[in-house]
Short mmCIF file of C-alpha atoms in Angstrom, two decimals:
data_model
loop_
_atom_site.label_atom_id
_atom_site.label_comp_id
_atom_site.label_asym_id
_atom_site.label_seq_id
_atom_site.Cartn_x
_atom_site.Cartn_y
_atom_site.Cartn_z
CA MET Z 1 13.99 -23.57 7.93
CA LYS Z 2 12.83 -20.18 9.14
CA ASN Z 3 15.25 -17.80 7.00
CA ILE Z 4 12.91 -14.71 6.84
CA ILE Z 5 14.26 -11.79 8.80
CA ALA Z 6 11.95 -10.25 11.20
CA LEU Z 7 12.41 -6.29 10.95
CA GLY Z 8 14.17 -5.02 14.07
CA VAL Z 9 14.18 -8.50 15.65
CA LEU Z 10 16.86 -10.24 14.01
CA PRO Z 11 20.32 -8.85 13.03
CA LEU Z 12 20.77 -6.82 9.56
CA LEU Z 13 22.32 -8.59 6.76
CA SER Z 14 25.02 -7.62 4.58
CA LEU Z 15 24.24 -8.50 0.73
CA ALA Z 16 26.96 -11.63 1.11
CA ASN Z 17 24.83 -12.97 4.07
CA ALA Z 18 21.87 -12.41 2.29
CA ALA Z 19 22.81 -14.20 -0.59
CA SER Z 20 23.78 -17.27 1.69
CA ILE Z 21 20.53 -17.73 3.01
CA ALA Z 22 18.84 -17.90 -0.67
CA PRO Z 23 17.56 -21.30 -0.31
CA ARG Z 24 18.35 -22.53 -3.85
CA ASP Z 25 21.89 -22.52 -4.94
CA ALA Z 26 21.27 -20.68 -7.95
CA PRO Z 27 22.98 -17.33 -9.61
CA ILE Z 28 19.40 -15.50 -10.00
CA TYR Z 29 16.23 -15.32 -7.89
CA ASP Z 30 12.96 -16.19 -9.94
CA ALA Z 31 12.00 -12.65 -8.53
CA VAL Z 32 12.68 -9.96 -6.16
CA ILE Z 33 10.37 -8.09 -4.28
CA ILE Z 34 11.01 -4.16 -3.52
CA GLY Z 35 8.70 -3.36 -0.42
CA GLY Z 36 8.04 -5.35 2.93
CA GLY Z 37 4.44 -3.70 3.44
CA PRO Z 38 1.28 -5.80 3.02
CA SER Z 39 1.29 -5.80 -0.74
CA GLY Z 40 5.01 -7.02 -0.71
CA LEU Z 41 4.20 -9.75 2.00
CA SER Z 42 1.47 -10.90 0.24
CA ALA Z 43 3.34 -11.39 -3.02
CA LEU Z 44 6.21 -13.17 -1.10
CA SER Z 45 3.42 -15.54 0.62
CA GLY Z 46 2.08 -16.29 -2.88
CA LEU Z 47 5.35 -17.14 -4.41
CA ALA Z 48 6.42 -19.04 -1.55
CA ARG Z 49 3.19 -21.37 -1.92
CA VAL Z 50 4.63 -22.50 -5.26
CA ARG Z 51 8.41 -22.63 -3.96
CA ARG Z 52 9.58 -20.13 -6.34
CA ASN Z 53 12.88 -18.66 -5.11
CA VAL Z 54 12.26 -15.21 -4.05
CA LEU Z 55 13.98 -12.78 -2.38
CA LEU Z 56 11.95 -9.53 -0.41
CA ILE Z 57 14.10 -6.39 0.14
CA ASP Z 58 12.26 -3.85 2.89
CA SER Z 59 13.51 -0.45 3.41
CA GLY Z 60 11.71 -0.23 6.91
CA GLU Z 61 9.52 2.57 5.62
CA TYR Z 62 5.74 2.11 5.84
CA ARG Z 63 2.83 4.59 4.86
CA ASN Z 64 0.51 3.71 7.80
CA GLU Z 65 3.51 2.95 10.42
CA ALA Z 66 2.41 6.34 12.28
CA THR Z 67 -1.38 4.89 13.02
CA ARG Z 68 -2.33 3.56 16.12
CA HIS Z 69 -4.18 0.24 14.71
CA MET Z 70 -4.87 -1.33 11.57
CA HIS Z 71 -8.39 -2.16 11.02
CA ASP Z 72 -10.78 -3.64 8.46
CA VAL Z 73 -8.06 -6.52 8.12
CA LEU Z 74 -10.50 -9.64 8.74
CA GLY Z 75 -8.78 -11.85 11.56
CA TYR Z 76 -6.37 -8.80 12.48
CA ASP Z 77 -8.82 -5.87 13.14
CA GLY Z 78 -7.33 -3.39 15.63
CA VAL Z 79 -3.66 -4.68 15.78
CA THR Z 80 -0.74 -2.29 15.24
CA PRO Z 81 0.68 -2.08 11.62
CA ALA Z 82 4.16 -3.45 13.18
CA TYR Z 83 2.33 -6.41 14.51
CA TYR Z 84 0.78 -7.20 11.59
CA ARG Z 85 4.09 -7.29 9.87
CA TRP Z 86 5.62 -9.35 12.11
CA ALA Z 87 2.77 -12.11 12.14
CA ALA Z 88 3.17 -12.09 8.54
CA ARG Z 89 6.38 -12.83 8.36
CA GLN Z 90 6.50 -15.50 11.26
CA GLN Z 91 4.00 -17.28 8.85
CA ILE Z 92 6.12 -16.79 5.85
CA SER Z 93 9.28 -17.84 7.39
CA TYR Z 94 7.95 -21.58 7.63
CA TYR Z 95 8.39 -21.28 3.45
CA GLU Z 96 11.85 -22.49 2.84
CA THR Z 97 12.50 -20.82 -0.49
CA VAL Z 98 11.71 -17.43 0.14
CA SER Z 99 13.86 -14.92 2.21
CA ALA Z 100 14.00 -11.35 3.07
CA VAL Z 101 16.36 -8.56 3.97
CA ASN Z 102 16.35 -4.87 5.14
CA GLY Z 103 17.77 -2.55 2.63
CA THR Z 104 17.13 0.29 0.44
CA VAL Z 105 17.11 -0.40 -3.52
CA SER Z 106 18.96 2.20 -5.41
CA GLY Z 107 18.19 1.11 -8.70
CA ILE Z 108 17.28 -1.50 -11.23
CA GLU Z 109 19.01 -2.62 -14.50
CA ALA Z 110 17.26 -4.28 -17.00
CA LEU Z 111 19.25 -6.97 -18.95
CA ASN Z 112 19.21 -9.48 -21.79
CA ASN Z 113 16.27 -8.40 -23.17
CA ASN Z 114 14.38 -8.01 -19.93
CA THR Z 115 15.44 -11.75 -19.01
CA GLN Z 116 17.39 -10.64 -16.01
CA PHE Z 117 17.00 -7.61 -13.72
CA ASP Z 118 20.02 -6.34 -11.36
CA VAL Z 119 18.82 -4.73 -8.23
CA ALA Z 120 21.74 -2.65 -6.77
CA THR Z 121 20.60 -2.15 -2.85
CA ALA Z 122 22.47 -0.38 0.04
CA PHE Z 123 22.09 -1.91 3.34
CA PRO Z 124 21.51 -0.26 6.88
CA ASN Z 125 24.86 -1.45 8.22
CA GLY Z 126 26.85 0.43 5.44
CA THR Z 127 27.61 -2.00 2.82
CA SER Z 128 25.80 -2.50 -0.65
CA GLY Z 129 25.89 -4.92 -3.53
CA THR Z 130 23.42 -6.30 -6.10
CA VAL Z 131 21.07 -9.30 -6.49
CA SER Z 132 19.77 -10.66 -10.02
CA ALA Z 133 16.16 -11.94 -10.71
CA ARG Z 134 14.19 -13.04 -13.83
CA LYS Z 135 11.24 -10.78 -12.59
CA VAL Z 136 10.74 -7.58 -10.31
CA VAL Z 137 7.70 -6.60 -7.88
CA LEU Z 138 7.58 -3.33 -6.86
CA ALA Z 139 5.83 -2.83 -3.85
CA THR Z 140 7.51 0.56 -2.76
CA GLY Z 141 4.42 2.62 -1.95
CA LEU Z 142 3.31 5.78 -1.54
CA ARG Z 143 4.37 8.85 0.80
CA ASP Z 144 1.62 11.13 2.15
CA ILE Z 145 2.82 14.78 1.42
CA LEU Z 146 1.63 16.87 4.66
CA PRO Z 147 1.63 20.61 4.72
CA SER Z 148 4.20 22.41 7.13
CA THR Z 149 1.64 23.62 9.39
CA PRO Z 150 3.24 23.10 13.36
CA GLY Z 151 1.56 20.01 15.15
CA LEU Z 152 0.47 18.32 11.80
CA GLN Z 153 3.62 15.81 11.43
CA GLU Z 154 3.80 15.14 15.16
CA ASN Z 155 0.43 13.91 15.44
CA TRP Z 156 -0.19 12.47 12.05
CA GLY Z 157 -2.07 9.09 12.14
CA LYS Z 158 -3.16 9.87 16.00
CA GLY Z 159 -6.65 11.49 15.48
CA ILE Z 160 -5.48 12.95 12.08
CA PHE Z 161 -6.12 10.83 9.29
CA TRP Z 162 -6.93 10.49 5.52
CA CYS Z 163 -9.08 7.04 5.53
CA PRO Z 164 -12.22 6.80 7.28
CA TRP Z 165 -12.04 3.18 6.78
CA CYS Z 166 -8.98 2.86 8.29
CA ASP Z 167 -9.53 5.21 11.45
CA GLY Z 168 -12.77 6.91 11.26
CA HIS Z 169 -15.06 4.45 13.43
CA GLU Z 170 -12.61 5.02 16.45
CA HIS Z 171 -13.69 8.77 16.43
CA GLU Z 172 -17.53 8.14 15.49
CA ASP Z 173 -19.95 11.19 16.55
CA GLN Z 174 -17.04 13.28 17.31
CA SER Z 175 -16.48 16.72 16.78
CA LEU Z 176 -14.39 16.56 13.31
CA GLY Z 177 -12.61 18.69 11.52
CA LEU Z 178 -11.69 18.72 7.84
CA LEU Z 179 -8.39 19.52 6.61
CA GLY Z 180 -8.34 20.66 2.73
CA PRO Z 181 -8.93 22.69 0.21
CA LEU Z 182 -12.63 24.06 -0.53
CA GLN Z 183 -13.19 22.30 -3.61
CA GLU Z 184 -12.92 19.21 -1.73
CA ALA Z 185 -14.94 19.85 1.61
CA ALA Z 186 -17.90 18.54 -0.10
CA GLU Z 187 -16.90 15.11 -1.18
CA MET Z 188 -14.98 15.07 2.11
CA VAL Z 189 -18.41 15.53 3.89
CA ARG Z 190 -20.12 13.00 2.11
CA GLU Z 191 -17.31 10.36 2.53
CA ILE Z 192 -17.61 10.71 6.46
CA SER Z 193 -21.26 11.34 6.78
CA THR Z 194 -22.38 8.22 8.39
CA LEU Z 195 -19.66 8.64 10.91
CA ASN Z 196 -19.40 12.71 12.15
CA SER Z 197 -22.10 15.07 11.99
CA ASP Z 198 -20.49 17.99 14.04
CA ILE Z 199 -17.95 19.03 11.19
CA VAL Z 200 -15.67 22.12 10.53
CA ALA Z 201 -13.87 22.56 7.17
CA PHE Z 202 -10.67 24.62 7.69
CA VAL Z 203 -10.07 25.32 4.26
CA ASN Z 204 -6.67 27.48 4.85
CA GLY Z 205 -7.23 30.15 2.87
CA THR Z 206 -8.18 28.41 -0.29
CA ASP Z 207 -11.69 29.88 -0.55
CA THR Z 208 -11.16 31.88 -3.90
CA PRO Z 209 -13.17 32.50 -6.88
CA ASP Z 210 -11.11 29.45 -8.82
CA ALA Z 211 -11.78 27.13 -5.98
CA ARG Z 212 -15.42 27.99 -6.08
CA ALA Z 213 -15.56 27.22 -9.85
CA ALA Z 214 -13.59 24.09 -9.19
CA ALA Z 215 -16.03 22.65 -6.62
CA ASP Z 216 -18.96 23.78 -9.15
CA ALA Z 217 -17.31 21.44 -11.66
CA SER Z 218 -16.65 18.42 -9.06
CA PHE Z 219 -19.76 18.61 -6.81
CA PRO Z 220 -22.77 20.82 -8.32
CA ASP Z 221 -24.53 22.31 -5.40
CA TRP Z 222 -21.71 21.94 -2.92
CA GLN Z 223 -22.88 24.75 -1.01
CA ARG Z 224 -26.18 23.53 -0.22
CA TYR Z 225 -24.91 20.38 0.42
CA LEU Z 226 -22.70 21.65 3.08
CA GLN Z 227 -25.81 23.51 4.12
CA ILE Z 228 -27.96 20.65 4.74
CA HIS Z 229 -25.03 18.96 7.03
CA ASN Z 230 -24.55 22.12 9.07
CA VAL Z 231 -20.98 22.15 7.91
CA THR Z 232 -19.15 25.44 8.90
CA VAL Z 233 -16.29 26.40 6.43
CA ASP Z 234 -13.55 28.20 8.30
CA ASN Z 235 -11.32 29.98 5.83
CA ARG Z 236 -8.69 31.60 8.17
CA THR Z 237 -5.18 30.66 7.82
CA ILE Z 238 -4.19 28.01 10.53
CA ALA Z 239 -0.89 28.73 12.28
CA ARG Z 240 -0.66 25.56 14.70
CA ILE Z 241 -2.47 22.66 15.62
CA ASN Z 242 -2.00 21.78 19.16
CA ARG Z 243 -2.86 18.11 20.99
CA LEU Z 244 -4.71 18.51 24.38
CA ARG Z 245 -5.74 14.92 24.52
CA ASP Z 246 -4.04 11.75 23.71
CA GLY Z 247 -6.54 9.37 22.38
CA GLY Z 248 -4.15 6.50 22.85
CA ASP Z 249 -2.97 7.21 26.60
CA PRO Z 250 -4.15 4.75 28.17
CA PRO Z 251 -3.81 2.64 25.24
CA ALA Z 252 -7.27 0.59 24.50
CA ASP Z 253 -7.42 -3.15 25.24
CA PRO Z 254 -5.35 -4.79 22.56
CA SER Z 255 -7.82 -7.60 22.18
CA LEU Z 256 -10.58 -5.53 21.06
CA PRO Z 257 -11.17 -4.65 17.01
CA THR Z 258 -12.00 -1.52 18.01
CA ALA Z 259 -12.58 0.95 20.78
CA PRO Z 260 -13.27 4.79 20.81
CA GLU Z 261 -9.98 7.40 20.70
CA TYR Z 262 -10.76 10.52 22.49
CA ASP Z 263 -8.12 12.69 21.09
CA LEU Z 264 -8.55 16.55 21.36
CA PHE Z 265 -6.97 19.35 19.61
CA SER Z 266 -7.13 23.24 19.33
CA VAL Z 267 -6.39 24.73 15.73
CA ASP Z 268 -4.64 28.17 16.16
CA PHE Z 269 -5.32 30.77 13.44
CA ALA Z 270 -3.01 33.87 12.13
CA ASP Z 271 -6.13 35.65 13.56
CA GLY Z 272 -9.05 35.22 15.63
CA PRO Z 273 -10.00 32.88 18.35
CA SER Z 274 -8.90 29.24 18.41
CA VAL Z 275 -11.09 26.31 17.29
CA GLU Z 276 -11.40 22.71 19.46
CA ARG Z 277 -11.73 19.63 17.39
CA ALA Z 278 -11.41 15.83 18.46
CA ALA Z 279 -10.19 14.24 15.42
CA PHE Z 280 -9.22 15.76 11.48
CA PHE Z 281 -10.26 14.15 8.54
CA THR Z 282 -7.70 15.22 5.83
CA SER Z 283 -7.25 15.59 1.86
CA PHE Z 284 -3.32 15.70 1.24
CA PRO Z 285 -1.45 14.84 -2.18
CA ASP Z 286 0.94 11.97 -1.98
CA GLU Z 287 3.65 11.00 -4.07
CA GLN Z 288 6.10 7.59 -4.86
CA ARG Z 289 7.79 6.90 -2.04
CA SER Z 290 10.62 5.27 -4.20
CA ASP Z 291 11.82 6.55 -7.63
CA VAL Z 292 13.48 3.29 -8.78
CA GLY Z 293 10.19 2.15 -10.67
CA PRO Z 294 10.42 5.61 -12.61
CA LYS Z 295 14.20 5.23 -13.00
CA LEU Z 296 13.58 1.71 -15.08
CA GLY Z 297 11.41 3.67 -17.47
CA VAL Z 298 7.87 2.34 -15.59
CA ALA Z 299 5.38 4.74 -16.79
CA LEU Z 300 3.36 7.01 -14.34
CA TYR Z 301 -0.12 7.35 -14.59
CA GLY Z 302 -1.71 10.23 -12.29
CA GLY Z 303 1.36 9.77 -10.15
CA ARG Z 304 1.16 6.09 -9.85
CA LEU Z 305 2.72 3.57 -11.45
CA ALA Z 306 0.76 2.25 -14.67
CA ALA Z 307 -0.21 -1.31 -14.28
CA ASP Z 308 -2.37 -3.47 -16.32
CA GLY Z 309 -4.94 -5.33 -14.12
CA SER Z 310 -5.59 -7.75 -17.20
CA LYS Z 311 -1.91 -8.96 -16.90
CA GLY Z 312 -1.44 -9.41 -13.34
CA LEU Z 313 -0.67 -6.05 -12.56
CA ALA Z 314 2.18 -5.77 -15.08
CA THR Z 315 4.01 -2.73 -16.16
CA ASN Z 316 5.08 -1.17 -19.34
CA ILE Z 317 8.31 -2.53 -18.62
CA PRO Z 318 8.74 -6.32 -19.45
CA GLY Z 319 9.19 -8.44 -16.54
CA VAL Z 320 8.32 -5.76 -14.13
CA TYR Z 321 4.91 -5.50 -11.93
CA ALA Z 322 3.47 -3.07 -9.39
CA ILE Z 323 1.17 -3.76 -6.74
CA GLY Z 324 -0.46 -1.94 -3.59
CA ASP Z 325 -0.96 1.82 -3.02
CA ALA Z 326 2.19 2.51 -5.63
CA ASN Z 327 0.24 1.38 -8.46
CA SER Z 328 -2.24 3.22 -10.52
CA ASP Z 329 -5.49 1.18 -9.73
CA ASN Z 330 -6.23 3.86 -7.22
CA VAL Z 331 -7.11 1.67 -4.45
CA THR Z 332 -5.28 2.09 -1.45
CA ASN Z 333 -6.25 -0.03 1.85
CA VAL Z 334 -4.45 -3.06 3.20
CA PRO Z 335 -7.06 -5.70 1.70
CA HIS Z 336 -6.64 -4.31 -1.65
CA ALA Z 337 -2.95 -4.48 -0.89
CA LEU Z 338 -2.82 -8.36 -0.01
CA PHE Z 339 -5.14 -8.84 -3.05
CA SER Z 340 -2.83 -7.09 -5.37
CA GLY Z 341 -0.03 -9.23 -4.13
CA LYS Z 342 -1.63 -12.05 -4.55
CA ARG Z 343 -2.71 -11.60 -7.91
CA THR Z 344 0.44 -10.47 -9.13
CA ALA Z 345 2.16 -13.75 -7.34
CA VAL Z 346 -0.14 -15.71 -9.42
CA TYR Z 347 0.28 -14.04 -12.84
CA LEU Z 348 4.37 -13.78 -12.42
CA HIS Z 349 4.23 -17.48 -11.59
CA VAL Z 350 2.50 -18.55 -14.53
CA GLN Z 351 4.89 -16.49 -16.72
CA LEU Z 352 7.94 -17.98 -15.21
CA ALA Z 353 6.04 -21.34 -16.03
CA ARG Z 354 5.67 -20.39 -19.54
CA GLU Z 355 9.12 -19.70 -19.90
CA GLU Z 356 10.35 -22.70 -18.43
CA ALA Z 357 8.19 -24.68 -20.81
CA ASP Z 358 9.59 -22.83 -23.81
CA ARG Z 359 12.98 -23.90 -22.59
CA GLU Z 360 11.73 -27.50 -21.93
CA LEU Z 361 10.44 -27.90 -25.04
CA ALA Z 362 13.37 -26.39 -27.00
CA ALA Z 363 15.79 -28.37 -25.12
CA ASN Z 364 13.80 -31.57 -26.13
CA GLY Z 365 13.55 -30.36 -29.86
CA THR Z 366 9.61 -30.07 -29.68
CA THR Z 367 7.82 -26.77 -30.66
CA VAL Z 368 4.35 -25.62 -29.53
CA THR Z 369 2.59 -22.84 -30.94
CA ARG Z 370 1.61 -20.04 -28.40
CA ARG Z 371 -2.15 -20.73 -28.69
CA GLU Z 372 -1.52 -24.62 -27.30
CA GLU Z 373 0.80 -23.48 -24.45
CA GLU Z 374 -1.79 -21.07 -23.52
CA ASP Z 375 -5.23 -23.03 -23.63
CA PHE Z 376 -3.14 -25.88 -21.32
CA ASP Z 377 -0.56 -24.42 -19.57
CA LEU Z 378 -1.29 -21.29 -18.38
CA ARG Z 379 -5.25 -21.50 -17.71
CA SER Z 380 -4.38 -24.59 -15.83
CA ILE Z 381 -1.55 -23.45 -13.74
CA TRP Z 382 -3.81 -20.40 -13.04
CA ASN Z 383 -6.41 -22.32 -11.95
CA GLU Z 384 -4.54 -24.63 -10.21
CA MET Z 385 -2.65 -21.83 -8.12
CA ASN Z 386 -5.90 -19.40 -7.58
CA PRO Z 387 -8.68 -21.45 -5.56
CA ARG Z 388 -11.50 -19.42 -5.00
CA ASP Z 389 -10.92 -18.47 -1.56
CA VAL Z 390 -10.55 -15.14 0.45
CA LEU Z 391 -7.39 -14.07 -1.65
CA TYR Z 392 -8.92 -15.17 -5.23
CA ALA Z 393 -7.32 -12.96 -8.06
CA GLY Z 394 -9.83 -13.48 -10.56
CA GLU Z 395 -10.60 -15.48 -13.60
CA PHE Z 396 -7.68 -16.20 -16.14
CA LYS Z 397 -7.04 -13.38 -18.86
CA GLU Z 398 -4.50 -13.61 -21.40
#
């Protein structure tokens, strides 16, 4: 039975319909995953493999939606983000115990000493409702905070990028502009130096004594480093970014993992002549895309959902996990998102198995110590579910 919903392909479901596709006739899911990007889909896949009854709720908002292609994902290098999500959902659809629905979670309530979570959701057709689960996985992602500079938002992800691994190779050896504060310019050059050598840092009025002091503290000899790499620093105020050529028109051969993208832009300033650049590498802040985790009480660390890597990316709220870009491991790429989803799937399954074992033993009048249970059940379940494959989630840790 293919019961997973392909976003934008199958009709959107109300909560009543979503509940009817749950494969087990039970009043509560083993877990609800909030977010349908790579980390959420990876967690859904991992839990599907051990027949957990799981619902994924997908708002249809993705950080990498604007980019032309996804890269550095073995087997899918060069595909569009939308195609990757479609392919992932198609594969997961063959597992009958998991399902997905389009909707935006508005709140989570912890009940019964965190043994149950009620997840309130608004659906695109105007309906709303609540589902219950024993565990919650937050795969809610981040949102980039872009300046209001005209032309930046419109061209974001298409020749203007923040991740060299994701988009830099397609603009190798082209004229590059840096968009970010002065104190980050040297670090940005260091990160991109194997790809580009013709670089102008557009610091947009941030060349101030305070910024220079911050640069001295974070990157000693930063001025000399910029000179070595022949980087020009332009401190003029940016008025507008204009697209002169679209590097995605015509599109490259979709069968290729990578192909050059020849974009071209001009940068207009409040005064003085414009400057042309083929692409831009940026450093802008970001924020949590959803506030449902913080509203529940999940702690933030550096603006990220604090997650304990030694406990399957569990948060400070028992029963709640945080994966992908949103969490505090501070790694933001698709391969790591897949890893984090798998890691939490393994740990979450082990925790559920522990709780189920406790109930079974209690019903049988049997008592075991926690150490006996951990040594036998937890480690054996972890090793059985976690083979040493490409998504190996690490050694067992208590």
